[in-house]
Tab-separated table of C-alpha atoms in Angstrom:
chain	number	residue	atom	x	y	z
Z	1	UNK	CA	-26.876	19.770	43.468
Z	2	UNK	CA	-23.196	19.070	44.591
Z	3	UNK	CA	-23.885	15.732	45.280
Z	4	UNK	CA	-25.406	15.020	41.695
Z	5	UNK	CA	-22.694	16.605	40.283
Z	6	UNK	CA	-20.168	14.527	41.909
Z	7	UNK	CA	-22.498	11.411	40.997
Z	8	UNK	CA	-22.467	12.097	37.694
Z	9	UNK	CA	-18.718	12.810	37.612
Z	10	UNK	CA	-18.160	9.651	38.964
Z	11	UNK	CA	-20.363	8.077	36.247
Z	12	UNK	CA	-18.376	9.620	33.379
Z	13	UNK	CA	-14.932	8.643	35.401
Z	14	UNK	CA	-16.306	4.967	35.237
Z	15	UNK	CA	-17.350	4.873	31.457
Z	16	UNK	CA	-14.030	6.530	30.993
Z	17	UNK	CA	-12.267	3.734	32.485
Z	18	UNK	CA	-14.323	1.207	30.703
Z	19	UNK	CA	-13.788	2.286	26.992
Z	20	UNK	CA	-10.061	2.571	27.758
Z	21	UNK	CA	-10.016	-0.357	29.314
Z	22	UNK	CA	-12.084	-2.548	26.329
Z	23	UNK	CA	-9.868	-0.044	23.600
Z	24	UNK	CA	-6.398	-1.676	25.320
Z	25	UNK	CA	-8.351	-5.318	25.476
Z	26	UNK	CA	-8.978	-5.267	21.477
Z	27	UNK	CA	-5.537	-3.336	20.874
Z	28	UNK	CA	-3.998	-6.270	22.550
Z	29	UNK	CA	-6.190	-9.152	20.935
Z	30	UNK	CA	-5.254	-7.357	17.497
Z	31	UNK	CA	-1.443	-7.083	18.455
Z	32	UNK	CA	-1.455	-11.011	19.219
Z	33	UNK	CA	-3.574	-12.120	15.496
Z	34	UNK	CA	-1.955	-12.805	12.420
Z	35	UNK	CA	-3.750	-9.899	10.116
Z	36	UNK	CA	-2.764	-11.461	7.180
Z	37	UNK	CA	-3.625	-14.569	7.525
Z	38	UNK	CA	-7.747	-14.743	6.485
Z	39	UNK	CA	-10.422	-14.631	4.208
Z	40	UNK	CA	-12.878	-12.232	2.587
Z	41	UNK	CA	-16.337	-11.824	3.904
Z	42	UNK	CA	-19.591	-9.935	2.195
Z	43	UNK	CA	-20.302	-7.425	3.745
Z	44	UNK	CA	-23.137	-5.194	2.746
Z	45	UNK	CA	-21.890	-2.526	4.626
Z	46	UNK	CA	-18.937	-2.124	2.235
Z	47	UNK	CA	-17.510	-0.064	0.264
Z	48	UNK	CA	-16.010	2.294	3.025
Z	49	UNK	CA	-16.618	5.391	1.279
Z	50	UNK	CA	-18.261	6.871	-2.247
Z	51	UNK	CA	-15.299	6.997	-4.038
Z	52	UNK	CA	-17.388	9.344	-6.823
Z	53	UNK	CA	-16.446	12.297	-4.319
Z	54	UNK	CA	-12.947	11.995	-4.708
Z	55	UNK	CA	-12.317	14.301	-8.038
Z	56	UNK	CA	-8.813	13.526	-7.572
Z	57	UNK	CA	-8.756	9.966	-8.360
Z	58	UNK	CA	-6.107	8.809	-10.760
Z	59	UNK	CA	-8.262	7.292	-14.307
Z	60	UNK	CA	-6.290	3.471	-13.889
Z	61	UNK	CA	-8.180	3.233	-10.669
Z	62	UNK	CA	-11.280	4.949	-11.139
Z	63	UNK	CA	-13.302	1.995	-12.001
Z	64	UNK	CA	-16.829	2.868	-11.723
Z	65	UNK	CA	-16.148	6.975	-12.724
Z	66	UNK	CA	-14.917	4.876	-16.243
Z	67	UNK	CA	-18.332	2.341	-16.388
Z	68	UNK	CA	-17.452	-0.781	-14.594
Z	69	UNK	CA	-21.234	-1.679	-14.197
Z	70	UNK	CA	-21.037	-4.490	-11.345
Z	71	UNK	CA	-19.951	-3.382	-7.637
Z	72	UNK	CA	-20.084	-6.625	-5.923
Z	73	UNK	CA	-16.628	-6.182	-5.992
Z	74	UNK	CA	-16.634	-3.371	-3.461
Z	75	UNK	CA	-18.597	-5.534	-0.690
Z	76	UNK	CA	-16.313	-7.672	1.165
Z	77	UNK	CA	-14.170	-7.189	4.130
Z	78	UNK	CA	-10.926	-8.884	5.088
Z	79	UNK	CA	-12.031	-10.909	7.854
Z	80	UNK	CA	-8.772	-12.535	9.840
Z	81	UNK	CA	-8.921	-16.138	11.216
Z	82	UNK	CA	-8.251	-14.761	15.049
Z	83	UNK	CA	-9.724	-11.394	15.554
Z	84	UNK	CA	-11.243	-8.617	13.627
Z	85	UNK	CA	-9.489	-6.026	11.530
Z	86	UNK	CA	-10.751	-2.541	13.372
Z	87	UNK	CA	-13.489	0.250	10.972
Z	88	UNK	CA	-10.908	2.686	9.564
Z	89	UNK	CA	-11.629	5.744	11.565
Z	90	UNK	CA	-10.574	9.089	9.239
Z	91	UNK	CA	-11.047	11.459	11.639
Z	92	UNK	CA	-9.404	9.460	14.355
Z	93	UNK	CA	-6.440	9.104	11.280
Z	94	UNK	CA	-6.563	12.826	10.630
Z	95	UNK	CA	-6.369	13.747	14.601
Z	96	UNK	CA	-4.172	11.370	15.256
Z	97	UNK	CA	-0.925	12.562	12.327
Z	98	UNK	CA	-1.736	15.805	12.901
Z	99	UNK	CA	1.260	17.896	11.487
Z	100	UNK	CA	3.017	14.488	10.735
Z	101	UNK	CA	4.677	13.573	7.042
Z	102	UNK	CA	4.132	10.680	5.344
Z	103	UNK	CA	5.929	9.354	2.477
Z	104	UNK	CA	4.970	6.496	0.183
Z	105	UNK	CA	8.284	5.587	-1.972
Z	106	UNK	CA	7.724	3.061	-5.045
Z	107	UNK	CA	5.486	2.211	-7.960
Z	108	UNK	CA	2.118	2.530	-9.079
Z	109	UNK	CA	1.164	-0.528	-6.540
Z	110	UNK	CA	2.318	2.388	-3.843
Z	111	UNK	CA	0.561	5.271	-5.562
Z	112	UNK	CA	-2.934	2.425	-5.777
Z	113	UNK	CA	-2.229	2.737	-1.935
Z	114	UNK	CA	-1.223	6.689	-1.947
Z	115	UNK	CA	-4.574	7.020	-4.083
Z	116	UNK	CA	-6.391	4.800	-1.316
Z	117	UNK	CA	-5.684	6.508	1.736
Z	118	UNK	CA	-6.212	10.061	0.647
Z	119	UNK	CA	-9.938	9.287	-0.833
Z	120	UNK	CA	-10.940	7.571	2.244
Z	121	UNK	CA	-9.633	10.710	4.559
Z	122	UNK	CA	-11.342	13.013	2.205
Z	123	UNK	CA	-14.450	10.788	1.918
Z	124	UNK	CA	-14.616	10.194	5.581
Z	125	UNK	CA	-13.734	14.563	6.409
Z	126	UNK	CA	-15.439	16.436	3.352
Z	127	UNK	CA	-15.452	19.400	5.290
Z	128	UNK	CA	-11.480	19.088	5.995
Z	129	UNK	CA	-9.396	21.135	3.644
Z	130	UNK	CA	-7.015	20.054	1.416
Z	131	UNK	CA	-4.650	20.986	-1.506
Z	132	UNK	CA	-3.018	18.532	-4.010
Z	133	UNK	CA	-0.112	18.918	-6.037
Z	134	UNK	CA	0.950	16.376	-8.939
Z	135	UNK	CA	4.340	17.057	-10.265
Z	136	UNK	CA	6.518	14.317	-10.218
Z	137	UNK	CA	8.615	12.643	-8.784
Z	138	UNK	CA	6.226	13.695	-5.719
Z	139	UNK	CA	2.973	13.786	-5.882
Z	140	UNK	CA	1.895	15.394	-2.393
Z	141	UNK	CA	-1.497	15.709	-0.893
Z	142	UNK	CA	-2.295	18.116	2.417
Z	143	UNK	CA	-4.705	18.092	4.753
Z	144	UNK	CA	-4.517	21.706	5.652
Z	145	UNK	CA	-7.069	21.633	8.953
Z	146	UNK	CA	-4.099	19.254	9.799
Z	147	UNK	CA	-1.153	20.232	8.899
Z	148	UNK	CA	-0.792	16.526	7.556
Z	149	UNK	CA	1.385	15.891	4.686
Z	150	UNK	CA	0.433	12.656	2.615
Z	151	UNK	CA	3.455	12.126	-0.458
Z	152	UNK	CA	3.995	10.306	-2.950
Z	153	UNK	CA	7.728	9.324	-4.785
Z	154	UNK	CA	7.525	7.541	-7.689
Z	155	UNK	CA	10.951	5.273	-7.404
Z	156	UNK	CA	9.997	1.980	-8.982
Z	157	UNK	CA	13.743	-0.154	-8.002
Z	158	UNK	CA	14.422	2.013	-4.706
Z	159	UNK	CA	17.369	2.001	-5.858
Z	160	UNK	CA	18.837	4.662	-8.717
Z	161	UNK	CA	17.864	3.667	-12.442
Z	162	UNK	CA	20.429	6.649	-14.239
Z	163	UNK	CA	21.087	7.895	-17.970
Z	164	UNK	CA	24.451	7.499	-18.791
Z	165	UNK	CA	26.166	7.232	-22.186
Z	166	UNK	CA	22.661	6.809	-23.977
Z	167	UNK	CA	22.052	4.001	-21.549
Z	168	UNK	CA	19.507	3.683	-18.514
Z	169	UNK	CA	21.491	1.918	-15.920
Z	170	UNK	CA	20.105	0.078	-13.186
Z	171	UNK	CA	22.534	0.649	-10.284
Z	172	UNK	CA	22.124	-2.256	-7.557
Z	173	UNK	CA	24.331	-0.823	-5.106
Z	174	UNK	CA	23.346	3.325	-5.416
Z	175	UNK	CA	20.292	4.996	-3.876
Z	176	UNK	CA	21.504	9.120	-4.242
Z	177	UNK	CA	18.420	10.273	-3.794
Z	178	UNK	CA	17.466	9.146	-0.396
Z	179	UNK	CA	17.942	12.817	1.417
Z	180	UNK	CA	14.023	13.239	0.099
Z	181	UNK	CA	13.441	9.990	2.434
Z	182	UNK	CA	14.339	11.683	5.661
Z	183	UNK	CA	12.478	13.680	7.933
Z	184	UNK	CA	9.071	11.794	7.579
Z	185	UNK	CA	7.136	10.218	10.580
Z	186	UNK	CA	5.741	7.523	8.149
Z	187	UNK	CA	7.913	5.626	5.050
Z	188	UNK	CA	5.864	3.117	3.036
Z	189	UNK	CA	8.206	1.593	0.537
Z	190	UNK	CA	7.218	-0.783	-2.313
Z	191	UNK	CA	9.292	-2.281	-4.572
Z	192	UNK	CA	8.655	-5.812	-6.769
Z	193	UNK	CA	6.591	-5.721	-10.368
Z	194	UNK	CA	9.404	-4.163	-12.376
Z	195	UNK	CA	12.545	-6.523	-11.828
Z	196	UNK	CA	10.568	-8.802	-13.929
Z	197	UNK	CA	9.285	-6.882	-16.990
Z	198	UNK	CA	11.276	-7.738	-20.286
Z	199	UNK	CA	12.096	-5.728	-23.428
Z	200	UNK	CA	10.267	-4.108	-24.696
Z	201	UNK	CA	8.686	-3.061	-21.420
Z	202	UNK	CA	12.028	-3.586	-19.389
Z	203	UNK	CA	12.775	0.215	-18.506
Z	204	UNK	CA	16.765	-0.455	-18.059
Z	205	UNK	CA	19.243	-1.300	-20.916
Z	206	UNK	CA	22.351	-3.088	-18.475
Z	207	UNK	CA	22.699	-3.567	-14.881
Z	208	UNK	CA	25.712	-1.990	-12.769
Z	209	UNK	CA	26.698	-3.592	-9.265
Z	210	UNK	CA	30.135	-2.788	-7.582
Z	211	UNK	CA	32.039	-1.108	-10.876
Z	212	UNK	CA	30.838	-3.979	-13.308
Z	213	UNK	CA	28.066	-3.983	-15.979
Z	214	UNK	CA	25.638	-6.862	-16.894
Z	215	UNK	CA	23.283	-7.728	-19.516
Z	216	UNK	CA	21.292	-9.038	-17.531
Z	217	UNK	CA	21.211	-11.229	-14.667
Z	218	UNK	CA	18.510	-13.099	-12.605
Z	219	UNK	CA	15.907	-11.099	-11.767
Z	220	UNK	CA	15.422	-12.587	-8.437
Z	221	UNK	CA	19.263	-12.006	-7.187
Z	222	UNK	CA	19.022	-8.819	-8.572
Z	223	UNK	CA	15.395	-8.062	-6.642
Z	224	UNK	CA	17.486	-9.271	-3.414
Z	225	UNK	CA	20.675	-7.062	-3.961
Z	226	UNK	CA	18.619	-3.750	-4.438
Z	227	UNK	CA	16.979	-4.512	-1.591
Z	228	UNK	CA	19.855	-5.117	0.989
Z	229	UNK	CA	21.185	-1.768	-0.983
Z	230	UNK	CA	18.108	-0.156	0.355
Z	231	UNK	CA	17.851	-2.084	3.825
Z	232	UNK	CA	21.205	-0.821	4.438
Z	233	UNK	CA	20.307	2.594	3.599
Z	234	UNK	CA	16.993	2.561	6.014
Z	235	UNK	CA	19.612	1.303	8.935
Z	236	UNK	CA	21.962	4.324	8.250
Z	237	UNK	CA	19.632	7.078	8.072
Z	238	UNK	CA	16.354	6.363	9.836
Z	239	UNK	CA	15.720	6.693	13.730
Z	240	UNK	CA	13.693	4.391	14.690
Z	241	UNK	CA	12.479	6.598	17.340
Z	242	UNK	CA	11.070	8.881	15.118
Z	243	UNK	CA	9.711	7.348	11.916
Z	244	UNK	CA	7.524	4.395	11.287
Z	245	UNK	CA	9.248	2.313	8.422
Z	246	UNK	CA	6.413	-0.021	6.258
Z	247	UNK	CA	7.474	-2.494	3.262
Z	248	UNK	CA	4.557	-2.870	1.600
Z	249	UNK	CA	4.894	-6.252	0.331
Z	250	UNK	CA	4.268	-8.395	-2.742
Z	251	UNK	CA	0.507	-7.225	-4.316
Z	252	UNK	CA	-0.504	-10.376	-6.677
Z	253	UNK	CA	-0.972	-9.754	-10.210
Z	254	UNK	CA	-3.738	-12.546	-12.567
Z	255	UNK	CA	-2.810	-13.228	-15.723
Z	256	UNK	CA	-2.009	-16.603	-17.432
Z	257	UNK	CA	1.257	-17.859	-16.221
Z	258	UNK	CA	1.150	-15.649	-12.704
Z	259	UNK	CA	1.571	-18.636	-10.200
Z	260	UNK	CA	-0.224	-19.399	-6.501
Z	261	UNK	CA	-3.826	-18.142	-7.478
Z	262	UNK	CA	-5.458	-21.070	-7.967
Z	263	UNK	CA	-7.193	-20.748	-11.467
Z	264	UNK	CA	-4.276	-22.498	-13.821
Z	265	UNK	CA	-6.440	-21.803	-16.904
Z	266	UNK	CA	-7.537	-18.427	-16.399
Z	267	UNK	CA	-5.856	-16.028	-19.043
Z	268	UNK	CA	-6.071	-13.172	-17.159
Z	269	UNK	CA	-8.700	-11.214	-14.478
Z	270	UNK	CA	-11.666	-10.465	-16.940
Z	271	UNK	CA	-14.905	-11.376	-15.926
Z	272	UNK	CA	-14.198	-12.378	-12.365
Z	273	UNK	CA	-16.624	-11.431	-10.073
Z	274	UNK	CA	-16.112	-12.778	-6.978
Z	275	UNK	CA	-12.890	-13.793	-4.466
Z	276	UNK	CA	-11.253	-17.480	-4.833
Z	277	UNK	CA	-12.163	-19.647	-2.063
Z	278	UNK	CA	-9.680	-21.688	-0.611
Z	279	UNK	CA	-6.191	-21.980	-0.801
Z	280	UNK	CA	-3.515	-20.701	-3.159
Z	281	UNK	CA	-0.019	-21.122	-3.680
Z	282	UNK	CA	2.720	-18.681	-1.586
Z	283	UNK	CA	4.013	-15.990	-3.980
Z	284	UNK	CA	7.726	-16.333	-5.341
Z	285	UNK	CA	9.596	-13.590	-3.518
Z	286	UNK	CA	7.736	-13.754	-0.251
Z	287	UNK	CA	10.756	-15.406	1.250
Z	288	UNK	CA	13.290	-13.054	-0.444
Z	289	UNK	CA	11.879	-9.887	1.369
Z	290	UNK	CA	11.187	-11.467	4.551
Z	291	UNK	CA	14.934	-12.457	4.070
Z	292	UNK	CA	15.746	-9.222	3.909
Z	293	UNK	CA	13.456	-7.412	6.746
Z	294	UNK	CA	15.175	-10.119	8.884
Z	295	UNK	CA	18.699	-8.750	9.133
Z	296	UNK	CA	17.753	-4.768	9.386
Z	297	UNK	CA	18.661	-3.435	12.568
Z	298	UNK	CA	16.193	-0.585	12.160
Z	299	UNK	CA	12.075	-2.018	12.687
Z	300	UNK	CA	10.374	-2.624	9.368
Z	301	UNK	CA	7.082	-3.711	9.467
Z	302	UNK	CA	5.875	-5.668	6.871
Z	303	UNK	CA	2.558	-5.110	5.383
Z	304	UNK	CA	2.461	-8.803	3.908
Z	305	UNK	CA	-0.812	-8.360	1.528
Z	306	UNK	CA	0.292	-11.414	-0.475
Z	307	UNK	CA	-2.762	-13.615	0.403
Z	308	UNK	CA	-5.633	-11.352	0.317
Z	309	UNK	CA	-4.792	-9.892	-3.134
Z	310	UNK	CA	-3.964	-13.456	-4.545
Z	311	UNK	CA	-7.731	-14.259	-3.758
Z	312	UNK	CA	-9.011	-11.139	-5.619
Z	313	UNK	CA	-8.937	-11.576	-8.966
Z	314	UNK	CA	-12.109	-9.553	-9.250
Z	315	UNK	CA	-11.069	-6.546	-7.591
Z	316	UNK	CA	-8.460	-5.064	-10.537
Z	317	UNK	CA	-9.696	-2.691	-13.233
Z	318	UNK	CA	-10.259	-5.349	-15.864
Z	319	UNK	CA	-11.468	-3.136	-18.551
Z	320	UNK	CA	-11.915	-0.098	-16.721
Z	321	UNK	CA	-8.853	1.296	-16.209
Z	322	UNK	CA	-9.762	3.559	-18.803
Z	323	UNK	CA	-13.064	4.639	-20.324
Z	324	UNK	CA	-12.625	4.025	-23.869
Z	325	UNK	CA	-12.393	-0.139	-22.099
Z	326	UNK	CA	-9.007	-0.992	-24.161
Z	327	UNK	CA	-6.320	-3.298	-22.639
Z	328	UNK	CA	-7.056	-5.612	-19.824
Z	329	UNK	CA	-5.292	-4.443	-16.127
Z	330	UNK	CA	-4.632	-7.455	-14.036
Z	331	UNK	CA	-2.324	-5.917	-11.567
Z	332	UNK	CA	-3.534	-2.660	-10.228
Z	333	UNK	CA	-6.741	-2.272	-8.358
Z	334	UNK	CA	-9.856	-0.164	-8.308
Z	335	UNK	CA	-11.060	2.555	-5.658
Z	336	UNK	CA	-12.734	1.819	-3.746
Z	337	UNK	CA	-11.699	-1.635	-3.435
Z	338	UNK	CA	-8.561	-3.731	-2.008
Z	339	UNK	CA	-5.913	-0.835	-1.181
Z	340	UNK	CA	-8.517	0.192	1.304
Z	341	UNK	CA	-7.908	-2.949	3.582
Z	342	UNK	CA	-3.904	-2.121	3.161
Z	343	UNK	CA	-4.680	0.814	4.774
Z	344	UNK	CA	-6.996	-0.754	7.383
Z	345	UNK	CA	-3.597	-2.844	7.849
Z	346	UNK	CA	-1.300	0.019	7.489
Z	347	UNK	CA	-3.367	1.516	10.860
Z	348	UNK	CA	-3.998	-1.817	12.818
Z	349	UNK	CA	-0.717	-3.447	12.373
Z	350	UNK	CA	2.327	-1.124	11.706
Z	351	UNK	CA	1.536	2.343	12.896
Z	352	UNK	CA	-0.881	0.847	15.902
């Protein structure tokens, strides 16, 4: 009996050793491939989850809850040229932040993602208990089981957009709310849709930098000088030691006149069902944030989705960001759906 108990110890020692062992071998194979650097693949396997259990879902991405009748859309996988992008695992996720914070800082592109990640932890847990609260400026989701803290700020510039004199002022050089940044294992910022809007959707009436006002200015300086102001901020008052920090990157919007996508005629997203093949054109502003991300002293990765939401033309709302079908969205995306292989990427790449 003692002897086939120490044989069978043995045994599990061994298989032990091997799944660690293959576990560091695709670890490191993932560490040395460019994630974002692919194509997508149909994959029948897809979507990750039933999003139709998550009662939660916001109505803008709720695609098939508000009648989108195709779901070819859900069914393909980012596939990247040197490796392979690892299963999301929620209950490894959930185990693994266990009474951790996270904090997703930015715009609806960042709540898309906020929205992503909580369905596919509840979706992948049912039994796992949670509570939601949606009062902004934070929206915040907990896993109670876990003692995991999932947030969301809305904070569209980063950096402070005031009321003063009957005037919203977009301050270039002021973030005075960042004290609600600290203290988080996990920041996820976004930042880029917005500096571009004009009146009437433009949601500031002058710009302030260093003690002078402007009418306006170009929207791609002024994308770069909020940044540093929040760059500088992340150096000051985040340890590195502690907390992950994540830029989320440039999502790709499809409407006539958005560049780099390929289909120059296209008026907008409707009716695509399918990803582009082939190559598109790098996004405007790529190089700006890299810019950026280059001089911090603190870590940031960068979750570059430029490329794989460029080729997706099919995967926003369309129509169904509502259910009475009115208006066409080209910019967000549904859940299930893309924001799902951000996360993926979120996991794989910057909090690996």
């Amino acid at each position: 009996m003692a002897s086939s108990c120490y044989v069978s110890s043995i045994c599990l020692c061994v298989i032990v050793v091997f799944s660690l062992i293959q576990w560091a071998n695709c670890t490191r194979r993932v560490a040395k491939c460019d994630l974002f650097n692919g194509t997508w693949v149909y994959d029948d396997s897809y979507p990750l989850y039933d999003s139709s259990v998550c009662s939660f879902l916001r109505e803008q991405f709720a695609c098939q809850r508000n009648g989108r009748p195709d779901k070819q859309y859900t069914k393909y996988r980012w596939q990247p040229s040197g490796c392979n992008l690892p299963r999301f695992d929620a209950r490894s996720f959930l185990d693994r932040f266990r009474g951790k914070k996270i904090l997703f800082v930015g715009d609806s592109l960042g709540h898309d993602q906020w929205q992503s990640l909580t369905c596919m932890l509840h979706a992948g847990v049912p039994e796992a208990r949670y509570s939601l609260n949606q009062t902004k400026p934070f929206y915040i989701f907990r896993f109670l089981d876990y003692d995991l803290e999932i947030k969301l700020q809305w904070h569209q510039f980063l950096v402070d957009l005031d009321q003063e004199g009957g005037k919203r002022v977009l301050k270039l050089d002021s973030i005075k709310g960042g004290d609600a940044w600290k203290g988080h294992d996990v920041l996820v910022f976004d930042s880029w849709h917005w500096w571009f809007y004009q009146p009437p959707q433009q949601p500031w009436d002058i710009i302030q930098l260093g003690g002078r006002t402007y009418q306006d200015m170009d929207r791609m300086t002024a994308l770069k000088t909020g940044l540093d102001t929040w760059a500088r901020w992340v150096d000051s008052n985040v340890d590195s030691r502690r907390t992950s920090v994540v830029y989320q990157g440039i999502s790709a919007s499809h409407y006539s006149g958005s560049t780099g996508w390929g289909k120059p005629g296209a008026k907008n997203c409707l009716g695509h069902t399918q990803p582009i093949q082939g190559t598109v054109t790098p996004m405007q502003g790529i190089q700006v944030v890299k810019e950026v991300l280059s001089h911090m002293k603190n870590p940031t990765h960068f979750l570059d989705v430029s490329l794989l939401t460029q080729l997706r033309p099919d995967a926003h709302p369309q129509l169904y960001a509502t259910k009475r079908h009115s208006g066409v969205d080209c910019t967000h995306w549904c859940i299930a759906g893309v924001p799902d292989i951000w996360n993926q990427l979120l996991v794989a790449d910057a909090l690996s």
